[in-house]
Amino acid sequence: MFSTTDTIVAIATPPGRGGIGVVRLSGPGARAVAQSLVTHRDPLQPRYATFTRLRSHVDTASFGAAGPVGQPAIAIDHAIVTFFPAPHSYTGEDVVELSAHGSPVVLRAIVTAAIARGARLAEPGEFTLRAFLHGRIDLMQAEAVNDLIDAATPLQARAAFDQLDGTLTRAIAAIDATLFDLIARLEASVDFPEEGYHFVEPGALAEAIDELIARSSALLGDARRGRLIREGLRIAIVGEPNVGKSSLFNALAGASRAIVTDTPGTTRDLVTEVVDIEGLRVTLVDTAGLRDTDDPVEVEGVARARQALAAADLVLRVEDRSRPRIGKDSLQCKVLYVANKSDLTAAWSDDDAVPVSATTGAGLDELRHRIVDALDVEPRRDRPAMTNVRHITLVDRAQQALARARAAACADGGSLSEEFVLADLTDARAAFEEISGRRAPEELLEHIFSKFCIGK
């Protein structure tokens, strides 16, 4: 891991041009470095936005490379500079944010000037890592920061913000507090065996463990919904040739991504597009028409279509309502039937099939509603939603340890040594502490924060 005692600097806004760009400094020398960059003579005041000029000893020909010692200061830009003193800042350290015009050249010049005055370029996620190390947030909230930045739909953003706001933190902390109390009482019983006094009676012990199992089960109950919201879903559009699969794909994608012709077998490879369906991040997959063929290229396309079908969270089975129906097939997956070409005279009807017209757009809104209903991923607001596979895995591990502890507590009519129960409860607590980061190994922290962008 890199040093957390020096002063770091990075551009905190996305790459590219914009009306405003922010450069962030954090560390013991943040205020001094920022003060050396501004023309404002008075000391920067805590939480006060100061309008000033930024200056640097830079060569205007290259505008970014450090110039010779003693070169007169050159103005870089006007800026709003705000100082956030420790510990009441994002990182828990002294933080200064310099808001200048959003030119990449200008922002790089500010960073270069800060480095010349003793700061170093921040590593990916280092600001948030420092917030975690200084106790401003726990590891679950740190991961939520990155999820919120990466959110592509309103549901993803809501789930990430709930986690950042501490809903999952509070739920895990409540379980951990109960578990800690139970472990402490069992340890007291084990430490004083000669007195023959049990700080927890066997019956009460089993009930307490049952409550912990129920609370961890409640967290796992919505784990599938949460994971699919965070990672997104995959929907395969399948059917016979010329039923309008590509037209429906284009209609849902809002763009002409797939080639549409009257010639059967036009689509021979998988075409994908990421779309937002009522707040869900969905990857649509257009597939080759399912039919027997001797064309080797089309054979491969059909094989890939069947692979996409097997990997999909939901299959849209498209049929042409204007032609006689072949009959429902027995797909071994979650399927939603779509009766396309509803603008033409119907040759059959089925209440289970959603009537749409990919050409006119009729029925598409209803199809989107039915897709969300079929996926059943809307999170419940009365409980925290776990969206991260790491959290789900650790809660599942904790629940298995709790189940072993309950079995040990009830074995031989509760006469088994409390040490056996204690060992399993300790394993459960270790899993919960790894979720929050209290026991997180260094390599785990490196893995998590390496996924962050520089400047966050």
Coordinates of C-alpha atoms in Angstrom, one line a residue:
M1 CA 0.0 0.0 0.0
F2 CA 1.2 3.6 -0.6
S3 CA 2.0 6.1 2.0
T4 CA -1.0 7.9 3.7
T5 CA 1.1 10.6 5.5
D6 CA 2.0 12.7 2.5
T7 CA 0.0 15.2 0.6
I8 CA -1.8 14.0 -2.6
V9 CA -3.3 15.9 -5.6
A10 CA -5.5 14.9 -8.5
I11 CA -8.1 16.2 -10.9
A12 CA -11.4 15.2 -9.3
T13 CA -13.7 15.9 -12.3
P14 CA -14.1 13.6 -15.4
P15 CA -11.7 13.8 -18.3
G16 CA -12.6 16.2 -21.1
R17 CA -13.7 19.8 -21.3
G18 CA -16.4 21.4 -19.2
G19 CA -17.5 24.7 -17.6
I20 CA -15.7 23.8 -14.3
G21 CA -12.9 21.4 -13.3
V22 CA -11.9 20.6 -9.8
V23 CA -8.4 19.8 -8.5
R24 CA -8.3 18.2 -5.0
L25 CA -5.5 18.3 -2.5
S26 CA -5.5 16.1 0.7
G27 CA -3.0 15.6 3.5
P28 CA -1.0 17.5 6.1
G29 CA 0.5 20.0 3.5
A30 CA -2.7 20.6 1.5
R31 CA -3.3 24.1 2.9
A32 CA 0.3 25.2 2.5
V33 CA 0.5 23.9 -1.0
A34 CA -2.8 25.6 -2.0
Q35 CA -1.7 28.8 -0.3
S36 CA 1.5 28.8 -2.4
L37 CA -0.6 28.5 -5.6
V38 CA -3.0 31.4 -5.0
T39 CA -2.4 35.2 -5.2
H40 CA -4.8 35.8 -2.3
R41 CA -2.5 37.0 0.5
D42 CA -4.7 36.2 3.5
P43 CA -4.7 32.6 4.9
L44 CA -7.4 30.4 3.5
Q45 CA -10.3 30.3 5.9
P46 CA -12.1 27.0 6.8
R47 CA -15.2 26.3 4.6
Y48 CA -15.0 29.7 2.9
A49 CA -15.0 29.9 -0.9
T50 CA -12.2 32.3 -1.9
F51 CA -12.1 33.8 -5.4
T52 CA -8.5 34.2 -6.4
R53 CA -5.9 33.6 -9.2
L54 CA -3.8 30.5 -9.4
R55 CA -0.1 30.9 -10.3
S56 CA 2.8 28.7 -11.2
H57 CA 6.4 28.7 -12.3
V58 CA 5.7 27.2 -15.7
D59 CA 7.0 27.6 -19.2
T60 CA 4.2 29.0 -21.3
A61 CA 5.5 27.3 -24.4
S62 CA 4.8 23.8 -22.9
F63 CA 2.3 25.0 -20.2
G64 CA 2.7 22.0 -17.9
A65 CA 6.4 21.4 -17.5
A66 CA 8.1 22.9 -14.5
G67 CA 10.2 25.9 -15.4
P68 CA 13.6 27.0 -14.0
V69 CA 14.1 28.1 -10.4
G70 CA 13.5 31.8 -9.9
Q71 CA 11.2 32.2 -13.0
P72 CA 8.5 34.8 -12.3
A73 CA 5.1 33.4 -11.3
I74 CA 2.7 33.0 -14.3
A75 CA -1.0 33.2 -13.8
I76 CA -2.8 29.9 -14.7
D77 CA -6.5 30.8 -14.2
H78 CA -9.1 32.3 -11.9
A79 CA -10.4 29.9 -9.4
I80 CA -12.6 29.4 -6.3
V81 CA -10.6 27.8 -3.6
T82 CA -12.2 26.1 -0.5
F83 CA -10.3 24.7 2.5
F84 CA -11.8 21.9 4.6
P85 CA -9.8 21.4 7.8
A86 CA -9.4 17.9 9.4
P87 CA -11.2 16.0 10.6
H88 CA -14.4 17.4 9.1
S89 CA -13.5 16.7 5.4
Y90 CA -14.1 14.0 2.9
T91 CA -10.8 12.2 3.7
G92 CA -10.6 13.2 7.4
E93 CA -7.5 15.2 6.6
D94 CA -6.9 18.8 5.5
V95 CA -8.5 19.0 2.1
V96 CA -8.4 21.9 -0.4
E97 CA -10.6 22.0 -3.6
L98 CA -9.6 24.3 -6.4
S99 CA -12.4 25.0 -8.9
A100 CA -11.1 26.4 -12.1
H101 CA -12.3 26.4 -15.8
G102 CA -12.6 22.9 -17.1
S103 CA -9.8 22.8 -19.6
P104 CA -7.6 19.7 -19.4
V105 CA -4.6 21.9 -20.1
V106 CA -5.4 24.3 -17.2
L107 CA -6.2 21.5 -14.8
R108 CA -3.0 19.6 -15.6
A109 CA -1.0 22.8 -15.1
I110 CA -2.6 23.2 -11.6
V111 CA -1.6 19.6 -10.7
T112 CA 1.9 20.1 -12.0
A113 CA 2.3 23.2 -9.9
A114 CA 1.0 21.4 -6.8
I115 CA 3.5 18.6 -7.4
A116 CA 6.3 21.1 -7.8
R117 CA 5.4 22.4 -4.3
G118 CA 5.6 19.1 -2.6
A119 CA 2.4 17.1 -3.3
R120 CA 2.4 13.9 -5.2
L121 CA -0.1 12.5 -7.7
A122 CA -2.8 10.5 -6.0
E123 CA -3.3 6.8 -6.8
P124 CA -6.7 5.5 -8.0
G125 CA -9.2 5.7 -5.1
E126 CA -6.7 7.1 -2.7
F127 CA -8.9 9.9 -1.5
T128 CA -11.7 7.5 -0.6
L129 CA -9.1 5.0 0.9
R130 CA -8.0 7.8 3.3
A131 CA -11.6 8.5 4.2
F132 CA -11.9 4.8 5.1
L133 CA -8.6 4.7 7.0
H134 CA -9.6 7.8 9.0
G135 CA -13.0 6.3 9.9
R136 CA -15.1 8.7 7.9
I137 CA -16.8 5.8 6.1
D138 CA -16.6 2.0 6.3
L139 CA -15.6 -0.3 3.5
M140 CA -19.2 -0.9 2.4
Q141 CA -19.7 2.9 2.0
A142 CA -16.4 3.2 0.2
E143 CA -17.5 0.6 -2.3
A144 CA -20.8 2.4 -2.6
V145 CA -19.0 5.6 -3.7
N146 CA -17.6 3.8 -6.7
D147 CA -21.0 2.2 -7.4
L148 CA -22.7 5.6 -7.3
I149 CA -20.2 7.1 -9.7
D150 CA -20.7 4.1 -12.1
A151 CA -24.5 4.1 -11.8
A152 CA -26.1 4.1 -15.2
T153 CA -29.8 3.9 -14.2
P154 CA -31.9 5.5 -11.4
L155 CA -32.3 2.2 -9.6
Q156 CA -28.5 1.6 -9.6
A157 CA -28.0 5.1 -8.2
R158 CA -30.7 4.7 -5.6
A159 CA -29.2 1.3 -4.4
A160 CA -25.7 2.8 -4.2
F161 CA -26.8 5.9 -2.4
D162 CA -28.8 3.8 0.2
Q163 CA -25.6 1.9 0.9
L164 CA -23.5 5.1 1.0
D165 CA -26.1 6.6 3.4
G166 CA -25.4 3.7 5.8
T167 CA -28.5 1.5 5.5
L168 CA -26.5 -1.6 5.1
T169 CA -23.8 -0.4 7.6
R170 CA -26.5 0.0 10.3
A171 CA -28.0 -3.4 9.6
I172 CA -24.6 -5.1 9.8
A173 CA -23.6 -3.1 12.9
A174 CA -26.8 -4.1 14.7
I175 CA -26.2 -7.8 14.0
D176 CA -22.5 -7.5 15.0
A177 CA -23.4 -5.7 18.3
T178 CA -25.8 -8.6 19.3
L179 CA -23.1 -11.1 18.2
F180 CA -20.4 -9.4 20.2
D181 CA -22.6 -9.4 23.4
L182 CA -23.3 -13.1 22.9
I183 CA -19.6 -13.9 22.4
A184 CA -18.6 -11.8 25.5
R185 CA -21.1 -13.7 27.7
L186 CA -19.9 -17.1 26.4
E187 CA -16.3 -16.2 26.9
A188 CA -17.1 -15.3 30.5
S189 CA -18.6 -18.7 31.0
V190 CA -15.6 -20.4 29.5
D191 CA -13.1 -18.3 31.5
F192 CA -14.7 -19.2 34.8
P193 CA -15.7 -22.9 34.5
E194 CA -14.9 -23.7 38.2
E195 CA -17.8 -21.5 39.4
G196 CA -20.2 -23.6 37.3
Y197 CA -22.1 -20.5 36.3
H198 CA -23.5 -20.0 32.8
F199 CA -23.8 -16.4 31.6
V200 CA -26.1 -17.7 28.8
E201 CA -28.5 -20.5 29.4
P202 CA -28.6 -23.2 26.6
G203 CA -32.2 -22.4 25.7
A204 CA -31.6 -18.7 25.6
L205 CA -28.4 -19.3 23.6
A206 CA -30.3 -21.2 20.9
E207 CA -33.0 -18.4 20.7
A208 CA -30.4 -15.7 20.4
I209 CA -28.6 -17.6 17.5
D210 CA -32.0 -18.1 15.8
E211 CA -32.6 -14.4 15.9
L212 CA -29.2 -13.7 14.3
I213 CA -29.9 -16.3 11.6
A214 CA -33.2 -14.7 10.9
R215 CA -31.7 -11.2 10.6
S216 CA -28.9 -12.4 8.2
S217 CA -31.5 -14.4 6.2
A218 CA -33.5 -11.1 5.8
L219 CA -30.4 -9.5 4.3
L220 CA -29.9 -12.4 1.9
G221 CA -33.5 -12.4 0.9
D222 CA -33.2 -9.4 -1.4
A223 CA -29.6 -10.2 -2.4
R224 CA -30.6 -11.4 -5.9
R225 CA -32.5 -8.2 -6.6
G226 CA -29.7 -6.1 -5.3
R227 CA -27.0 -7.9 -7.3
L228 CA -29.0 -7.7 -10.6
I229 CA -29.6 -4.0 -10.1
R230 CA -25.9 -3.4 -9.5
E231 CA -24.5 -5.6 -12.2
G232 CA -27.4 -5.2 -14.7
L233 CA -29.5 -7.9 -16.5
R234 CA -29.3 -9.7 -19.8
I235 CA -32.3 -10.2 -22.0
A236 CA -32.1 -12.4 -25.2
I237 CA -34.5 -11.8 -28.0
V238 CA -35.2 -15.1 -29.8
G239 CA -37.6 -16.6 -32.3
E240 CA -37.9 -17.9 -35.8
P241 CA -36.6 -15.9 -38.8
N242 CA -38.6 -12.9 -39.9
V243 CA -40.8 -12.5 -36.9
G244 CA -39.4 -9.1 -36.2
K245 CA -36.7 -9.8 -33.6
S246 CA -34.3 -7.2 -34.9
S247 CA -37.1 -4.6 -35.4
L248 CA -38.1 -5.1 -31.7
F249 CA -34.4 -4.9 -30.7
N250 CA -34.1 -1.6 -32.5
A251 CA -37.3 -0.3 -31.1
L252 CA -36.3 -1.0 -27.5
A253 CA -32.8 0.3 -28.1
G254 CA -34.1 3.5 -29.7
A255 CA -31.6 3.2 -32.6
S256 CA -31.1 1.1 -35.7
R257 CA -28.4 -1.1 -34.4
A258 CA -29.5 -4.4 -36.0
I259 CA -30.0 -4.9 -39.8
V260 CA -33.6 -5.4 -40.7
T261 CA -34.6 -7.0 -44.1
D262 CA -37.2 -9.3 -45.5
T263 CA -34.6 -12.0 -46.2
P264 CA -34.7 -14.8 -43.6
G265 CA -31.4 -15.3 -41.7
T266 CA -30.1 -11.8 -41.9
T267 CA -28.9 -11.8 -38.3
R268 CA -26.1 -14.2 -38.0
D269 CA -24.2 -13.0 -35.0
L270 CA -25.2 -11.6 -31.6
V271 CA -25.9 -7.9 -31.5
T272 CA -25.9 -6.2 -28.1
E273 CA -27.0 -2.8 -26.8
V274 CA -27.2 -1.5 -23.2
V275 CA -30.6 0.2 -22.5
D276 CA -32.5 1.6 -19.5
I277 CA -35.8 -0.1 -19.0
E278 CA -37.7 1.6 -16.2
G279 CA -34.5 2.2 -14.2
L280 CA -33.0 -1.2 -14.9
R281 CA -29.7 -1.5 -16.7
V282 CA -30.4 -4.1 -19.3
T283 CA -28.2 -5.6 -22.0
L284 CA -30.4 -6.6 -25.0
V285 CA -29.1 -9.4 -27.2
D286 CA -30.5 -9.8 -30.7
T287 CA -30.0 -13.3 -32.0
A288 CA -30.1 -15.3 -35.2
G289 CA -33.5 -16.9 -36.1
L290 CA -34.0 -20.3 -34.6
R291 CA -34.3 -22.8 -37.5
D292 CA -32.6 -25.8 -39.1
T293 CA -30.2 -24.7 -41.9
D294 CA -27.3 -26.1 -43.9
D295 CA -25.6 -22.7 -44.1
P296 CA -22.4 -23.1 -41.9
V297 CA -22.4 -19.4 -41.0
E298 CA -26.1 -19.4 -40.0
V299 CA -25.6 -22.7 -38.1
E300 CA -23.0 -21.0 -36.0
G301 CA -25.4 -18.0 -35.5
V302 CA -28.1 -20.3 -34.3
A303 CA -25.7 -22.0 -31.9
R304 CA -24.7 -18.6 -30.5
A305 CA -28.4 -17.7 -30.1
R306 CA -29.0 -20.8 -28.0
Q307 CA -25.9 -19.9 -25.9
A308 CA -27.3 -16.4 -25.3
L309 CA -30.7 -17.9 -24.4
A310 CA -29.1 -20.1 -21.7
A311 CA -27.1 -17.2 -20.2
A312 CA -30.0 -14.7 -20.2
D313 CA -31.9 -13.5 -17.1
L314 CA -35.0 -13.2 -19.3
V315 CA -35.9 -14.4 -22.8
L316 CA -38.2 -12.4 -25.1
R317 CA -39.7 -15.1 -27.3
V318 CA -40.9 -13.2 -30.3
E319 CA -43.7 -14.5 -32.6
D320 CA -45.4 -13.1 -35.6
R321 CA -49.1 -12.7 -34.7
S322 CA -50.0 -12.2 -38.4
R323 CA -49.0 -15.7 -39.3
P324 CA -50.3 -19.1 -38.0
R325 CA -48.6 -20.0 -34.7
I326 CA -46.2 -22.9 -34.6
G327 CA -47.0 -23.4 -30.9
K328 CA -45.3 -22.6 -27.6
D329 CA -42.0 -24.3 -27.0
S330 CA -40.8 -25.5 -23.6
L331 CA -37.9 -23.2 -22.8
Q332 CA -36.0 -24.1 -19.6
C333 CA -35.6 -20.4 -18.6
K334 CA -37.6 -17.4 -17.6
V335 CA -39.5 -16.4 -20.8
L336 CA -41.9 -13.6 -21.8
Y337 CA -43.8 -14.2 -25.0
V338 CA -44.1 -11.2 -27.4
A339 CA -46.8 -11.2 -30.2
N340 CA -45.2 -8.9 -32.7
K341 CA -46.9 -7.2 -35.7
S342 CA -50.0 -6.3 -33.8
D343 CA -50.7 -3.6 -36.4
L344 CA -51.6 -6.4 -38.9
T345 CA -54.6 -8.8 -38.9
A346 CA -54.2 -11.3 -36.1
A347 CA -54.0 -15.0 -36.9
W348 CA -54.0 -16.0 -33.3
S349 CA -54.3 -14.6 -29.8
D350 CA -52.8 -15.5 -26.4
D351 CA -53.4 -13.6 -23.2
D352 CA -49.9 -14.5 -22.0
A353 CA -48.2 -12.9 -25.0
V354 CA -47.7 -9.2 -25.0
P355 CA -49.0 -7.7 -28.3
V356 CA -46.6 -5.1 -29.8
S357 CA -45.8 -3.5 -33.1
A358 CA -42.1 -2.9 -33.5
T359 CA -42.9 -0.8 -36.6
T360 CA -45.4 1.6 -35.0
G361 CA -44.2 1.4 -31.4
A362 CA -47.6 0.2 -30.1
G363 CA -47.4 -1.9 -26.9
L364 CA -43.8 -1.1 -26.2
D365 CA -44.5 0.6 -22.9
E366 CA -46.6 -2.3 -21.8
L367 CA -43.8 -4.7 -22.8
R368 CA -41.3 -2.7 -20.6
H369 CA -43.7 -3.0 -17.7
R370 CA -44.0 -6.7 -18.2
I371 CA -40.2 -7.1 -18.5
V372 CA -39.8 -5.4 -15.0
D373 CA -42.5 -7.6 -13.5
A374 CA -41.1 -10.7 -15.0
L375 CA -37.6 -9.9 -13.6
D376 CA -38.9 -9.1 -10.2
V377 CA -36.0 -7.0 -9.1
E378 CA -37.6 -3.9 -7.7
P379 CA -35.9 -3.5 -4.2
R380 CA -38.0 -3.2 -1.1
R381 CA -37.4 0.1 0.7
D382 CA -38.1 -1.4 4.2
R383 CA -34.8 -3.3 4.2
P384 CA -31.3 -2.6 3.0
A385 CA -30.4 -4.2 -0.3
M386 CA -27.1 -6.0 -0.7
T387 CA -25.8 -5.4 -4.2
N388 CA -22.2 -6.5 -3.9
V389 CA -21.2 -10.1 -4.4
R390 CA -18.5 -9.7 -1.8
H391 CA -21.1 -8.7 0.9
I392 CA -23.5 -11.5 -0.2
T393 CA -20.7 -14.1 0.0
L394 CA -19.6 -13.0 3.5
V395 CA -23.1 -12.8 4.9
D396 CA -23.7 -16.3 3.6
R397 CA -20.5 -17.5 5.2
A398 CA -21.6 -15.9 8.5
Q399 CA -25.0 -17.6 8.3
Q400 CA -23.4 -21.0 7.8
A401 CA -21.2 -20.4 10.9
L402 CA -24.3 -19.4 12.9
A403 CA -26.1 -22.5 11.8
R404 CA -23.1 -24.6 13.0
A405 CA -23.2 -22.7 16.3
R406 CA -26.9 -23.4 16.8
A407 CA -26.3 -27.1 16.1
A408 CA -23.5 -27.1 18.6
A409 CA -25.6 -25.3 21.2
C410 CA -28.4 -27.9 20.9
A411 CA -26.2 -31.0 20.7
D412 CA -26.6 -33.5 23.5
G413 CA -29.4 -31.5 25.0
G414 CA -27.2 -28.4 25.4
S415 CA -24.5 -30.2 27.4
L416 CA -21.7 -29.7 24.8
S417 CA -18.9 -27.3 25.9
E418 CA -19.6 -23.7 25.1
E419 CA -16.2 -23.5 23.5
F420 CA -17.6 -25.2 20.4
V421 CA -20.4 -22.7 20.1
L422 CA -17.9 -19.9 20.7
A423 CA -15.6 -20.9 17.9
D424 CA -18.5 -20.8 15.3
L425 CA -19.8 -17.5 16.6
T426 CA -16.3 -16.0 16.3
D427 CA -16.2 -17.2 12.7
A428 CA -19.5 -15.5 12.0
R429 CA -18.4 -12.3 13.6
A430 CA -15.1 -12.3 11.6
A431 CA -17.2 -12.5 8.4
F432 CA -19.3 -9.5 9.4
E433 CA -16.2 -7.5 10.3
E434 CA -14.7 -8.3 6.9
I435 CA -17.8 -6.8 5.3
S436 CA -17.3 -3.5 7.1
G437 CA -13.6 -3.5 6.7
R438 CA -12.6 -3.9 10.3
R439 CA -10.7 -7.1 9.4
A440 CA -10.0 -6.4 5.7
P441 CA -6.6 -7.7 4.6
E442 CA -4.4 -5.3 2.7
E443 CA -4.7 -7.1 -0.6
L444 CA -8.5 -6.8 -0.4
L445 CA -8.2 -3.0 0.1
E446 CA -5.8 -2.8 -2.9
H447 CA -8.2 -4.7 -5.1
I448 CA -11.2 -2.6 -4.1
F449 CA -9.6 0.8 -4.4
S450 CA -7.7 0.0 -7.6
K451 CA -11.1 0.0 -9.4
F452 CA -11.7 3.7 -8.5
C453 CA -10.8 6.6 -10.8
I454 CA -7.9 8.9 -9.9
G455 CA -9.3 11.8 -8.0
K456 CA -11.9 9.9 -6.0

